[in-house]
Tab-separated table of C-alpha atoms in Angstrom:
chain	number	residue	atom	x	y	z
M	8	MET	CA	14.244	27.124	-5.891
M	9	ILE	CA	10.952	25.978	-7.364
M	10	ARG	CA	10.584	22.279	-6.696
M	11	LYS	CA	8.717	19.853	-8.906
M	12	TYR	CA	9.597	16.444	-7.430
M	13	VAL	CA	10.815	17.074	-3.873
M	14	PHE	CA	8.629	18.367	-1.041
M	15	GLY	CA	9.130	19.179	2.628
M	16	PRO	CA	10.792	18.385	4.862
M	17	ILE	CA	7.747	17.798	7.014
M	18	ALA	CA	7.230	16.546	10.565
M	19	SER	CA	5.912	13.001	10.184
M	20	ARG	CA	4.218	11.124	12.989
M	21	ARG	CA	5.835	7.931	11.736
M	22	LEU	CA	9.189	8.996	10.348
M	23	GLY	CA	10.316	12.087	12.236
M	24	VAL	CA	11.579	14.741	9.820
M	25	SER	CA	10.834	13.456	6.322
M	26	LEU	CA	11.781	14.842	2.916
M	27	GLY	CA	9.353	13.603	0.268
M	28	VAL	CA	10.141	12.559	-3.284
M	29	ASP	CA	7.374	12.125	-5.873
M	30	LEU	CA	8.431	9.905	-8.791
M	31	VAL	CA	5.235	9.813	-10.879
M	32	PRO	CA	2.835	12.444	-12.244
M	33	ALA	CA	0.021	13.304	-9.849
M	34	LYS	CA	-2.556	10.554	-9.395
M	35	THR	CA	-0.708	7.917	-11.411
M	36	CYS	CA	-1.394	4.734	-9.492
M	37	CYS	CA	-2.309	1.067	-9.746
M	38	GLN	CA	-5.047	1.580	-7.157
M	39	ASP	CA	-7.848	4.085	-6.652
M	40	CYS	CA	-8.247	3.907	-2.886
M	41	ILE	CA	-11.410	5.319	-1.397
M	42	TYR	CA	-9.490	7.030	1.424
M	43	CYS	CA	-6.766	8.742	-0.629
M	44	GLU	CA	-6.358	12.356	0.488
M	45	ALA	CA	-4.766	13.142	-2.903
M	46	LYS	CA	-8.183	12.378	-4.446
M	47	ALA	CA	-9.183	9.997	-7.232
M	48	THR	CA	-6.672	8.265	-9.488
M	49	THR	CA	-6.711	9.716	-12.999
M	50	CYS	CA	-4.035	7.469	-14.564
M	51	HIS	CA	-4.959	3.959	-13.445
M	52	THR	CA	-2.078	1.765	-14.561
M	53	ILE	CA	0.372	-0.949	-13.554
M	54	GLU	CA	2.940	-0.049	-16.218
M	55	ARG	CA	6.480	0.564	-14.957
M	56	LYS	CA	8.454	3.127	-16.921
M	57	SER	CA	10.423	6.365	-16.551
M	58	TRP	CA	7.421	8.507	-15.743
M	59	VAL	CA	9.471	11.642	-14.989
M	60	ASN	CA	12.893	13.037	-15.888
M	61	ILE	CA	15.137	11.148	-13.484
M	62	HIS	CA	18.063	13.531	-14.003
M	63	ALA	CA	15.852	16.427	-12.939
M	64	VAL	CA	14.796	14.458	-9.848
M	65	LEU	CA	18.406	13.785	-8.853
M	66	ALA	CA	19.416	17.404	-9.434
M	67	GLU	CA	16.525	18.663	-7.319
M	68	LEU	CA	17.304	16.201	-4.532
M	69	ASP	CA	20.968	17.167	-4.597
M	70	GLU	CA	20.253	20.887	-4.461
M	71	THR	CA	17.726	20.427	-1.644
M	72	LEU	CA	19.874	18.160	0.535
M	73	ARG	CA	22.884	20.476	0.148
M	74	SER	CA	20.863	23.410	1.461
M	75	ILE	CA	18.957	21.964	4.453
M	76	PRO	CA	19.780	19.969	7.605
M	77	HIS	CA	19.561	16.337	6.642
M	78	PRO	CA	16.172	14.778	7.439
M	79	ASP	CA	15.573	11.555	9.352
M	80	PHE	CA	14.229	9.981	6.165
M	81	VAL	CA	14.018	10.679	2.466
M	82	THR	CA	10.632	9.179	1.660
M	83	PHE	CA	9.207	8.031	-1.658
M	84	SER	CA	5.565	9.063	-1.464
M	85	GLY	CA	3.359	11.765	-2.973
M	86	ALA	CA	0.261	11.568	-5.159
M	87	GLY	CA	0.920	8.220	-6.843
M	88	GLU	CA	2.638	4.830	-6.571
M	89	PRO	CA	6.454	5.242	-6.422
M	90	THR	CA	7.321	1.713	-7.595
M	91	LEU	CA	5.698	2.440	-10.967
M	92	ASN	CA	8.832	4.455	-11.731
M	93	ALA	CA	11.373	2.065	-13.267
M	94	ASP	CA	14.205	4.397	-12.174
M	95	ILE	CA	13.521	4.242	-8.436
M	96	GLY	CA	16.612	2.106	-7.922
M	97	LYS	CA	18.796	4.818	-9.472
M	98	VAL	CA	17.426	7.376	-7.006
M	99	ILE	CA	18.079	5.087	-4.037
M	100	ALA	CA	21.608	4.379	-5.263
M	101	PHE	CA	22.236	8.127	-5.675
M	102	LEU	CA	21.057	8.861	-2.139
M	103	LYS	CA	23.086	6.052	-0.603
M	104	SER	CA	26.212	7.103	-2.482
M	105	ARG	CA	26.011	10.872	-2.031
M	106	TYR	CA	24.087	11.162	1.263
M	107	PRO	CA	24.780	7.914	3.174
M	108	ASP	CA	23.589	9.413	6.473
M	109	CYS	CA	20.061	9.841	5.049
M	110	LYS	CA	17.789	6.870	5.591
M	111	VAL	CA	15.438	5.970	2.752
M	112	CYS	CA	11.804	4.922	3.197
M	113	LEU	CA	9.329	3.676	0.602
M	114	LEU	CA	5.595	4.209	1.114
M	115	THR	CA	3.801	1.847	-1.256
M	116	ASN	CA	0.463	0.170	-1.846
M	117	GLY	CA	2.464	-3.054	-2.166
M	118	MET	CA	1.014	-4.227	-5.459
M	119	LEU	CA	4.386	-4.476	-7.207
M	120	LEU	CA	6.484	-5.797	-4.319
M	121	GLY	CA	6.203	-9.373	-5.580
M	122	ASP	CA	7.975	-8.402	-8.807
M	123	ARG	CA	11.621	-9.555	-8.601
M	124	GLN	CA	12.837	-6.501	-10.523
M	125	VAL	CA	11.059	-4.196	-8.077
M	126	GLN	CA	12.578	-6.140	-5.179
M	127	GLN	CA	16.031	-5.559	-6.667
M	128	ASP	CA	15.308	-1.901	-7.411
M	129	VAL	CA	14.295	-1.026	-3.832
M	130	ALA	CA	16.765	-3.309	-2.047
M	131	GLY	CA	18.893	-0.337	-0.972
M	132	ALA	CA	16.087	1.294	1.038
M	133	ASP	CA	16.178	1.209	4.827
M	134	MET	CA	12.454	0.825	5.406
M	135	VAL	CA	9.346	-0.093	3.451
M	136	ILE	CA	5.785	0.675	4.550
M	137	PRO	CA	3.389	-1.348	2.364
M	138	SER	CA	-0.375	-1.205	2.722
M	139	LEU	CA	-2.731	-4.056	3.493
M	140	ASP	CA	-6.211	-2.533	3.627
M	141	ALA	CA	-8.278	-5.650	3.009
M	142	SER	CA	-8.600	-9.132	4.418
M	143	ASN	CA	-10.246	-10.707	1.367
M	144	GLU	CA	-11.008	-10.050	-2.293
M	145	ALA	CA	-14.315	-8.258	-1.682
M	146	GLU	CA	-12.708	-5.775	0.718
M	147	TYR	CA	-9.780	-5.289	-1.661
M	148	GLN	CA	-12.075	-4.295	-4.496
M	149	ALA	CA	-14.155	-2.076	-2.196
M	150	VAL	CA	-11.289	-0.217	-0.478
M	151	ASN	CA	-8.345	-0.234	-2.901
M	152	ARG	CA	-10.049	-0.602	-6.290
M	153	PRO	CA	-6.972	-1.987	-8.079
M	154	VAL	CA	-6.250	-2.033	-11.808
M	155	SER	CA	-8.532	-4.496	-13.585
M	156	GLY	CA	-7.258	-8.064	-13.423
M	157	GLU	CA	-5.243	-7.620	-10.211
M	158	SER	CA	-6.263	-9.865	-7.317
M	159	PHE	CA	-6.023	-9.839	-3.551
M	160	GLU	CA	-4.308	-13.221	-3.656
M	161	LYS	CA	-1.540	-11.758	-5.834
M	162	LEU	CA	-1.118	-8.777	-3.508
M	163	VAL	CA	-0.669	-10.984	-0.442
M	164	ALA	CA	1.658	-13.389	-2.258
M	165	GLY	CA	3.775	-10.397	-3.300
M	166	LEU	CA	4.007	-9.085	0.260
M	167	ILE	CA	5.063	-12.504	1.527
M	168	SER	CA	7.628	-12.840	-1.262
M	169	PHE	CA	9.054	-9.423	-0.492
M	170	ARG	CA	9.392	-10.294	3.193
M	171	GLN	CA	11.193	-13.527	2.344
M	172	ASN	CA	13.609	-11.805	-0.047
M	173	SER	CA	14.302	-8.651	1.952
M	174	THR	CA	16.314	-7.822	5.063
M	175	MET	CA	15.069	-4.257	5.480
M	176	LYS	CA	12.562	-3.153	8.091
M	177	ILE	CA	8.950	-3.629	7.001
M	178	ALA	CA	6.119	-1.783	8.750
M	179	LEU	CA	2.781	-3.073	7.505
M	180	GLU	CA	0.145	-0.341	7.323
M	181	ILE	CA	-3.515	-1.293	7.709
M	182	PHE	CA	-6.231	1.255	6.988
M	183	VAL	CA	-9.453	0.647	8.899
M	184	ALA	CA	-12.583	1.565	6.926
M	185	PRO	CA	-15.719	1.360	9.099
M	186	GLY	CA	-18.408	-0.929	7.727
M	187	ILE	CA	-16.077	-2.403	5.106
M	188	ASN	CA	-13.098	-4.132	6.695
M	189	ASP	CA	-13.676	-3.867	10.446
M	190	SER	CA	-15.885	-6.848	11.314
M	191	ALA	CA	-14.754	-9.477	13.819
M	192	ALA	CA	-14.207	-11.878	10.928
M	193	SER	CA	-12.147	-9.272	9.081
M	194	ILE	CA	-9.965	-8.611	12.119
M	195	ALA	CA	-9.297	-12.337	12.501
M	196	ARG	CA	-8.340	-12.596	8.829
M	197	PHE	CA	-6.036	-9.575	9.112
M	198	ALA	CA	-4.262	-11.260	12.016
M	199	GLY	CA	-3.773	-14.428	9.993
M	200	LEU	CA	-2.434	-12.508	7.006
M	201	ALA	CA	-0.091	-10.401	9.135
M	202	ALA	CA	1.324	-13.574	10.680
M	203	LYS	CA	2.139	-14.897	7.191
M	204	ILE	CA	3.709	-11.615	6.060
M	205	ALA	CA	5.691	-11.322	9.328
M	206	PRO	CA	6.379	-7.559	9.358
M	207	ASP	CA	8.700	-5.940	11.891
M	208	ALA	CA	5.940	-3.539	12.922
M	209	ILE	CA	2.285	-2.804	12.170
M	210	GLN	CA	0.769	0.645	11.748
M	211	LEU	CA	-2.988	1.012	12.166
M	212	ASN	CA	-4.510	3.974	10.408
M	213	THR	CA	-7.926	5.397	9.680
M	214	LEU	CA	-9.331	8.473	7.972
M	215	ASP	CA	-7.514	11.682	8.903
M	216	ARG	CA	-8.416	13.992	6.012
M	217	PRO	CA	-11.316	13.747	3.529
M	218	GLY	CA	-10.813	10.976	1.005
M	219	VAL	CA	-12.313	10.097	-2.363
M	220	ILE	CA	-15.579	8.784	-0.888
M	221	LYS	CA	-17.270	11.537	1.077
M	222	GLU	CA	-19.294	9.067	3.164
M	223	LEU	CA	-16.146	7.479	4.614
M	224	ARG	CA	-15.583	8.227	8.294
M	225	PRO	CA	-12.768	7.528	10.765
M	226	ALA	CA	-12.944	4.299	12.736
M	227	PRO	CA	-13.797	4.865	16.422
M	228	PRO	CA	-11.104	4.266	19.071
M	229	GLU	CA	-12.768	1.072	20.278
M	230	THR	CA	-12.495	-0.470	16.820
M	231	MET	CA	-8.834	0.489	16.542
M	232	GLU	CA	-8.252	-1.115	19.924
M	233	LYS	CA	-9.820	-4.381	18.747
M	234	PHE	CA	-7.404	-4.398	15.827
M	235	ARG	CA	-4.485	-3.600	18.103
M	236	GLN	CA	-5.284	-6.422	20.484
M	237	ALA	CA	-5.552	-8.929	17.638
M	238	LEU	CA	-2.318	-7.815	15.956
M	239	CYS	CA	0.021	-7.039	18.856
M	240	ARG	CA	0.836	-10.743	19.248
M	241	ILE	CA	2.418	-10.650	15.789
M	242	ALA	CA	4.444	-7.417	15.864
M	243	PRO	CA	4.551	-4.107	17.750
M	244	VAL	CA	1.507	-2.027	16.807
M	245	ALA	CA	1.304	1.764	16.503
M	246	VAL	CA	-2.178	3.276	16.262
M	247	PHE	CA	-2.721	6.473	14.284
M	248	GLY	CA	-5.948	8.354	13.777
M	249	PRO	CA	-7.365	11.826	13.248
M	250	ARG	CA	-5.144	14.584	14.632
């Protein structure tokens, strides 16, 4: 079978055996993050719509899951932002109805999590891993480069709203970009923001594969440890870095 929307399963450091589902065309995203290993965003948008044929997605998922041992997670990820697909709720409902033993995880940049419709659409997932890669507006624009008009304040408010309206597990992912968001002041701000968001867990990450900006380098272990020490009072912290 030639797959167009489903990939893997792969061995994930965070999720065990994970089967990926890509719900938007490659590099369709509301951010253009400097560290993205899928390279630069080519369709920079915040429009939610049926970006791909949802019936084809469901058929491909069904055929794949009937032919392989069930993974630990079916994960919405890939080369774009999954919540831009207005049909994501239909995919979650399909998985929960037909394959109830499969847990569902959403990897997201978090920009749309404050939207009540998005909150309803993803409510059936078991786990959400949203990103928080900045501690203020300047870092947000430097690291994530969101769609014009989108603000850091809105992102944080959306994450807090999602936490307040959701019962699923939330693991907040923070990407450490040396020289941009790793100062002592930044770390203190991250801790304050994480306390407000109140995730169940925090995942610290840094560059593993080449990103969009060739000058970007991985954060050294001592910097990751400073983050860990500041954040471990809020939630359990897992530190990931180059393999």
